């Protein structure tokens, strides 16, 4: 019986992937409707959670804009949220990002954390103001998800909102936010925003930060420094001739000292 | 009210950072013999405290030693390492590992009993310990990226077995996390250090121009990738002795099936391939980049670098598949074939030369574990650092994507995306199941 069950499982597995592979091949030829429609039929039917989850996974490759409403309707579902994200997260379609952002209004718990993570993976700058309020949540898992996602998005606005959230954050949450800021600074640096990255690193090098965060900030600052405007000025000009740093559009240190963790 | 940053504080940070970097370079840690412990033991302050994740044949071999391992007695037998934690999703295996570690230290210290090693079934619990400096990960490969990123975010250095990631985006996330947190990373691509230096010698000869201009490489392994098992509705429960949620990790959920193997759910050369492509990348001199095109020949990937060198994901004509992680390099003036047990060349005189150590700028290490521990102490880059590992894994995964889609793909190794294949770009990542995000 066990062998038979295994065989059935393998057949099913192969069938699901055949659908997905077929859809991928069809999409190259521009006639993906059939495979996508079959998968969408599963989602709209009374199929089991497992079948629906596998259909979502098939849509990772086969899905077009047509699939997004059906996938979006699953994002707040505790069991099907992840399979829906499995398809949506990697879709190079703006509507997929919009569906994930819209779902933040409905989803809770781990489903919400997952949606936030997908928005972070997509580096969706429009999601920044929607995610930032979760930095003040009492749910530490949610705070971590929000801080990580904002760090990955890595924009000035994300850095500013993370910095702002530091001031009011209790100790365990502050650690997560600092971690997100460290990621954010790295993303800014990789995007060539050396001065902005350096500002974040300086804030994270404060004496009340953890040894880990300070170590990361010090290394990051070293990497950012060779090309930052401050470093250039420091190296090439006498003190009196050094230019003032360019004005920032967002605060880089908090006026309120953060609690020590 | 916004507060402007004081420029002097930026300079102060930069000055301290640079001074620290300078000190690290100029003054590696030297401990006087007098401050070492008795009988040649390493002083506690200079021991590296480690945790181990995954205690199967690979992880258990690293920890305890064994037939395939490179360290007699494993890390546990080293005087410069203190094992403080062991973790396995099979709780019984973790408890047995803890007991074995504690028996070892009790015997070593001449005590009746010793208690100082924790047993965990969830890596996150082990990472809460402040006293662990470094973690060796040899768990299921589908969880590698999650485990590594959790580890570096917890402030630990990390050694991770191959394959080091199962998607290219996850590999890049590892690189960014390691760098952002200033951690030391080493991949378990031991061929760079072990096997009597055969692989290094081959690379030195190739880079030294002994086979002329490099034209082709045979990697012995095809491409590969991850195929998560079919999803299921949550039904039933795993037995209490297994932490099934930690095993499923970032994958789509599937119910307990009694198997916590490390090498499941893959296709092609996913398990072994990174060893081969690691040597290929090393020989080609492409540790920080990748190919620009992948096409298929007889179902196997062929990679082309920007300089025209081609890498075939198969053995050379007439050779067999299993050559122990090897590669065959063909240049305008000869060829070099290297495996774990053999280094040969055509003409044969090439490998009889002894290239001077370091003359070709090839990283020199004769012990993979030793190199990792040394770099943990000195904060220097390891021989198989995060970027090197990511690029080798990327070769394997790029080949897998081309095989899966069945067509030629252009690749931008700087942006790490397919410039004209949006469907292929969808296969660069895989949404992680919460809370096992990376």
Short mmCIF file of N, CA and C in Angstrom, two decimals, chain A residues 9-96:
data_model
loop_
_atom_site.label_atom_id
_atom_site.label_comp_id
_atom_site.label_asym_id
_atom_site.label_seq_id
_atom_site.Cartn_x
_atom_site.Cartn_y
_atom_site.Cartn_z
N UNK A 9 1.63 9.50 -5.46
CA UNK A 9 2.14 10.83 -5.11
C UNK A 9 3.09 11.32 -6.21
N UNK A 10 3.94 10.42 -6.65
CA UNK A 10 4.91 10.80 -7.68
C UNK A 10 4.20 11.15 -8.98
N UNK A 11 3.16 10.34 -9.31
CA UNK A 11 2.41 10.63 -10.54
C UNK A 11 1.77 12.01 -10.47
N UNK A 12 1.19 12.28 -9.29
CA UNK A 12 0.52 13.56 -9.11
C UNK A 12 1.52 14.71 -9.24
N UNK A 13 2.65 14.47 -8.62
CA UNK A 13 3.73 15.46 -8.62
C UNK A 13 4.15 15.77 -10.06
N UNK A 14 4.38 14.71 -10.80
CA UNK A 14 4.80 14.88 -12.19
C UNK A 14 3.72 15.62 -12.98
N UNK A 15 2.46 15.25 -12.70
CA UNK A 15 1.37 15.88 -13.43
C UNK A 15 1.33 17.38 -13.16
N UNK A 16 1.49 17.75 -11.89
CA UNK A 16 1.43 19.17 -11.54
C UNK A 16 2.55 19.94 -12.24
N UNK A 17 3.72 19.33 -12.24
CA UNK A 17 4.83 20.05 -12.87
C UNK A 17 4.73 20.04 -14.38
N UNK A 18 4.10 18.98 -14.91
CA UNK A 18 3.89 18.97 -16.36
C UNK A 18 3.00 20.13 -16.76
N UNK A 19 2.01 20.40 -15.93
CA UNK A 19 1.13 21.54 -16.21
C UNK A 19 1.94 22.83 -16.18
N UNK A 20 2.74 22.95 -15.14
CA UNK A 20 3.52 24.19 -15.01
C UNK A 20 4.54 24.34 -16.13
N UNK A 21 5.25 23.25 -16.44
CA UNK A 21 6.25 23.31 -17.50
C UNK A 21 5.58 23.60 -18.84
N UNK A 22 4.46 22.93 -19.06
CA UNK A 22 3.72 23.14 -20.30
C UNK A 22 3.30 24.58 -20.43
N UNK A 23 2.85 25.12 -19.32
CA UNK A 23 2.42 26.52 -19.33
C UNK A 23 3.59 27.43 -19.65
N UNK A 24 4.73 27.10 -19.08
CA UNK A 24 5.91 27.94 -19.35
C UNK A 24 6.27 27.90 -20.83
N UNK A 25 6.25 26.70 -21.37
CA UNK A 25 6.59 26.57 -22.78
C UNK A 25 5.56 27.31 -23.64
N UNK A 26 4.29 27.18 -23.25
CA UNK A 26 3.25 27.87 -24.01
C UNK A 26 3.40 29.37 -23.94
N UNK A 27 3.79 29.85 -22.75
CA UNK A 27 3.89 31.30 -22.60
C UNK A 27 4.96 31.87 -23.52
N UNK A 28 5.99 31.07 -23.77
CA UNK A 28 7.03 31.52 -24.70
C UNK A 28 6.42 31.69 -26.08
N UNK A 29 5.50 30.78 -26.41
CA UNK A 29 4.88 30.86 -27.74
C UNK A 29 3.69 31.81 -27.75
N UNK A 30 3.33 32.33 -26.56
CA UNK A 30 2.26 33.31 -26.50
C UNK A 30 0.87 32.71 -26.48
N UNK A 31 0.71 31.41 -26.18
CA UNK A 31 -0.63 30.84 -26.14
C UNK A 31 -0.84 30.08 -24.82
N UNK A 32 -0.61 30.81 -23.74
CA UNK A 32 -0.63 30.18 -22.43
C UNK A 32 -2.04 30.02 -21.86
N UNK A 33 -3.03 30.49 -22.57
CA UNK A 33 -4.37 30.53 -21.99
C UNK A 33 -4.83 29.19 -21.47
N UNK A 34 -4.60 28.13 -22.16
CA UNK A 34 -5.16 26.84 -21.77
C UNK A 34 -4.63 26.38 -20.42
N UNK A 35 -3.32 26.38 -20.27
CA UNK A 35 -2.75 25.91 -19.02
C UNK A 35 -3.16 26.82 -17.86
N UNK A 36 -3.09 28.11 -18.08
CA UNK A 36 -3.47 29.04 -17.02
C UNK A 36 -4.94 28.87 -16.66
N UNK A 37 -5.78 28.72 -17.67
CA UNK A 37 -7.21 28.55 -17.40
C UNK A 37 -7.48 27.30 -16.58
N UNK A 38 -6.76 26.24 -16.89
CA UNK A 38 -6.97 24.99 -16.13
C UNK A 38 -6.61 25.17 -14.67
N UNK A 39 -5.52 25.87 -14.44
CA UNK A 39 -5.11 26.11 -13.05
C UNK A 39 -6.11 27.04 -12.35
N UNK A 40 -6.60 28.01 -13.07
CA UNK A 40 -7.58 28.93 -12.48
C UNK A 40 -8.90 28.21 -12.16
N UNK A 41 -9.24 27.26 -12.99
CA UNK A 41 -10.44 26.47 -12.71
C UNK A 41 -10.31 25.75 -11.38
N UNK A 42 -9.13 25.23 -11.11
CA UNK A 42 -8.90 24.55 -9.82
C UNK A 42 -9.12 25.53 -8.67
N UNK A 43 -8.59 26.73 -8.83
CA UNK A 43 -8.72 27.72 -7.74
C UNK A 43 -10.18 28.11 -7.51
N UNK A 44 -10.97 28.12 -8.55
CA UNK A 44 -12.36 28.55 -8.41
C UNK A 44 -13.29 27.40 -8.02
N UNK A 45 -12.78 26.19 -8.03
CA UNK A 45 -13.61 25.01 -7.76
C UNK A 45 -13.63 24.71 -6.26
N UNK A 46 -14.27 23.62 -5.92
CA UNK A 46 -14.27 23.18 -4.52
C UNK A 46 -13.13 22.22 -4.24
N UNK A 47 -12.03 22.38 -4.96
CA UNK A 47 -10.88 21.49 -4.78
C UNK A 47 -10.31 21.60 -3.37
N UNK A 48 -9.54 20.60 -2.98
CA UNK A 48 -8.94 20.61 -1.65
C UNK A 48 -7.89 21.73 -1.55
N UNK A 49 -7.54 22.02 -0.31
CA UNK A 49 -6.50 23.03 -0.08
C UNK A 49 -5.20 22.64 -0.79
N UNK A 50 -4.86 21.36 -0.72
CA UNK A 50 -3.63 20.90 -1.36
C UNK A 50 -3.65 21.13 -2.86
N UNK A 51 -4.79 20.78 -3.49
CA UNK A 51 -4.89 20.97 -4.95
C UNK A 51 -4.82 22.45 -5.31
N UNK A 52 -5.48 23.27 -4.52
CA UNK A 52 -5.44 24.71 -4.80
C UNK A 52 -4.01 25.25 -4.62
N UNK A 53 -3.35 24.77 -3.59
CA UNK A 53 -1.97 25.23 -3.36
C UNK A 53 -1.09 24.85 -4.54
N UNK A 54 -1.25 23.64 -5.04
CA UNK A 54 -0.44 23.21 -6.18
C UNK A 54 -0.79 23.99 -7.44
N UNK A 55 -2.07 24.34 -7.59
CA UNK A 55 -2.46 25.16 -8.74
C UNK A 55 -1.79 26.54 -8.66
N UNK A 56 -1.76 27.10 -7.45
CA UNK A 56 -1.06 28.39 -7.26
C UNK A 56 0.39 28.26 -7.70
N UNK A 57 1.00 27.17 -7.32
CA UNK A 57 2.42 27.00 -7.65
C UNK A 57 2.63 26.88 -9.15
N UNK A 58 1.67 26.27 -9.82
CA UNK A 58 1.74 26.22 -11.28
C UNK A 58 1.67 27.60 -11.89
N UNK A 59 0.91 28.47 -11.23
CA UNK A 59 0.75 29.84 -11.76
C UNK A 59 1.99 30.70 -11.57
N UNK A 60 2.93 30.22 -10.79
CA UNK A 60 4.20 30.97 -10.66
C UNK A 60 4.81 31.20 -12.04
N UNK A 61 4.73 30.19 -12.89
CA UNK A 61 5.25 30.35 -14.25
C UNK A 61 4.16 30.68 -15.26
N UNK A 62 3.00 30.07 -15.08
CA UNK A 62 1.96 30.19 -16.11
C UNK A 62 1.10 31.44 -15.95
N UNK A 63 1.13 32.02 -14.74
CA UNK A 63 0.18 33.09 -14.45
C UNK A 63 0.44 34.38 -15.20
N UNK A 64 -0.64 34.97 -15.69
CA UNK A 64 -0.59 36.30 -16.30
C UNK A 64 -1.45 37.22 -15.43
N UNK A 65 -1.69 38.40 -15.92
CA UNK A 65 -2.52 39.36 -15.18
C UNK A 65 -3.90 38.77 -14.88
N UNK A 66 -4.34 37.89 -15.75
CA UNK A 66 -5.66 37.27 -15.59
C UNK A 66 -5.76 36.48 -14.28
N UNK A 67 -4.66 35.95 -13.80
CA UNK A 67 -4.68 35.11 -12.60
C UNK A 67 -4.68 35.93 -11.31
N UNK A 68 -4.33 37.17 -11.41
CA UNK A 68 -4.07 37.93 -10.18
C UNK A 68 -5.30 38.06 -9.27
N UNK A 69 -6.48 38.34 -9.78
CA UNK A 69 -7.62 38.42 -8.85
C UNK A 69 -7.84 37.13 -8.05
N UNK A 70 -7.73 35.99 -8.74
CA UNK A 70 -7.95 34.72 -8.04
C UNK A 70 -6.87 34.50 -6.98
N UNK A 71 -5.65 34.81 -7.31
CA UNK A 71 -4.57 34.65 -6.33
C UNK A 71 -4.73 35.65 -5.19
N UNK A 72 -5.10 36.87 -5.53
CA UNK A 72 -5.26 37.91 -4.50
C UNK A 72 -6.32 37.51 -3.49
N UNK A 73 -7.35 36.82 -3.94
CA UNK A 73 -8.43 36.44 -3.03
C UNK A 73 -7.97 35.43 -1.98
N UNK A 74 -6.81 34.83 -2.18
CA UNK A 74 -6.31 33.82 -1.24
C UNK A 74 -5.29 34.38 -0.26
N UNK A 75 -4.89 35.62 -0.44
CA UNK A 75 -3.76 36.14 0.34
C UNK A 75 -4.03 36.23 1.84
N UNK A 76 -5.28 36.39 2.22
CA UNK A 76 -5.57 36.49 3.65
C UNK A 76 -5.90 35.14 4.27
N UNK A 77 -5.91 34.10 3.44
CA UNK A 77 -6.23 32.75 3.90
C UNK A 77 -4.99 32.13 4.57
N UNK A 78 -5.16 31.67 5.80
CA UNK A 78 -4.00 31.19 6.56
C UNK A 78 -3.26 30.07 5.82
N UNK A 79 -4.01 29.17 5.16
CA UNK A 79 -3.35 28.02 4.52
C UNK A 79 -2.92 28.31 3.08
N UNK A 80 -3.62 29.20 2.41
CA UNK A 80 -3.34 29.41 0.99
C UNK A 80 -2.59 30.71 0.70
N UNK A 81 -2.34 31.48 1.73
CA UNK A 81 -1.63 32.74 1.52
C UNK A 81 -0.23 32.49 0.93
N UNK A 82 0.49 31.54 1.50
CA UNK A 82 1.84 31.30 1.00
C UNK A 82 1.83 30.78 -0.44
N UNK A 83 0.98 29.79 -0.76
CA UNK A 83 0.94 29.37 -2.17
C UNK A 83 0.60 30.53 -3.12
N UNK A 84 -0.31 31.40 -2.69
CA UNK A 84 -0.66 32.55 -3.54
C UNK A 84 0.55 33.47 -3.72
N UNK A 85 1.30 33.69 -2.63
CA UNK A 85 2.52 34.51 -2.74
C UNK A 85 3.57 33.83 -3.59
N UNK A 86 3.58 32.51 -3.52
CA UNK A 86 4.54 31.73 -4.32
C UNK A 86 4.42 32.13 -5.79
N UNK A 87 3.17 32.37 -6.22
CA UNK A 87 2.95 32.79 -7.61
C UNK A 87 3.16 34.30 -7.77
N UNK A 88 2.59 35.07 -6.88
CA UNK A 88 2.56 36.53 -7.08
C UNK A 88 3.93 37.19 -6.90
N UNK A 89 4.70 36.70 -5.93
CA UNK A 89 5.93 37.40 -5.56
C UNK A 89 6.87 37.60 -6.74
N UNK A 90 6.94 36.62 -7.61
CA UNK A 90 7.91 36.72 -8.71
C UNK A 90 7.29 37.17 -10.03
N UNK A 91 6.02 37.53 -10.02
CA UNK A 91 5.39 37.98 -11.27
C UNK A 91 5.84 39.40 -11.61
N UNK A 92 6.41 39.60 -12.78
CA UNK A 92 6.88 40.96 -13.15
C UNK A 92 5.73 41.81 -13.67
N UNK A 93 4.68 41.87 -12.91
CA UNK A 93 3.47 42.58 -13.33
C UNK A 93 3.08 43.55 -12.21
N UNK A 94 2.92 44.84 -12.50
CA UNK A 94 2.57 45.79 -11.43
C UNK A 94 1.32 45.38 -10.65
N UNK A 95 0.36 44.78 -11.33
CA UNK A 95 -0.88 44.39 -10.63
C UNK A 95 -0.61 43.36 -9.53
N UNK A 96 0.44 42.58 -9.68
CA UNK A 96 0.78 41.61 -8.63
C UNK A 96 1.21 42.34 -7.37
#
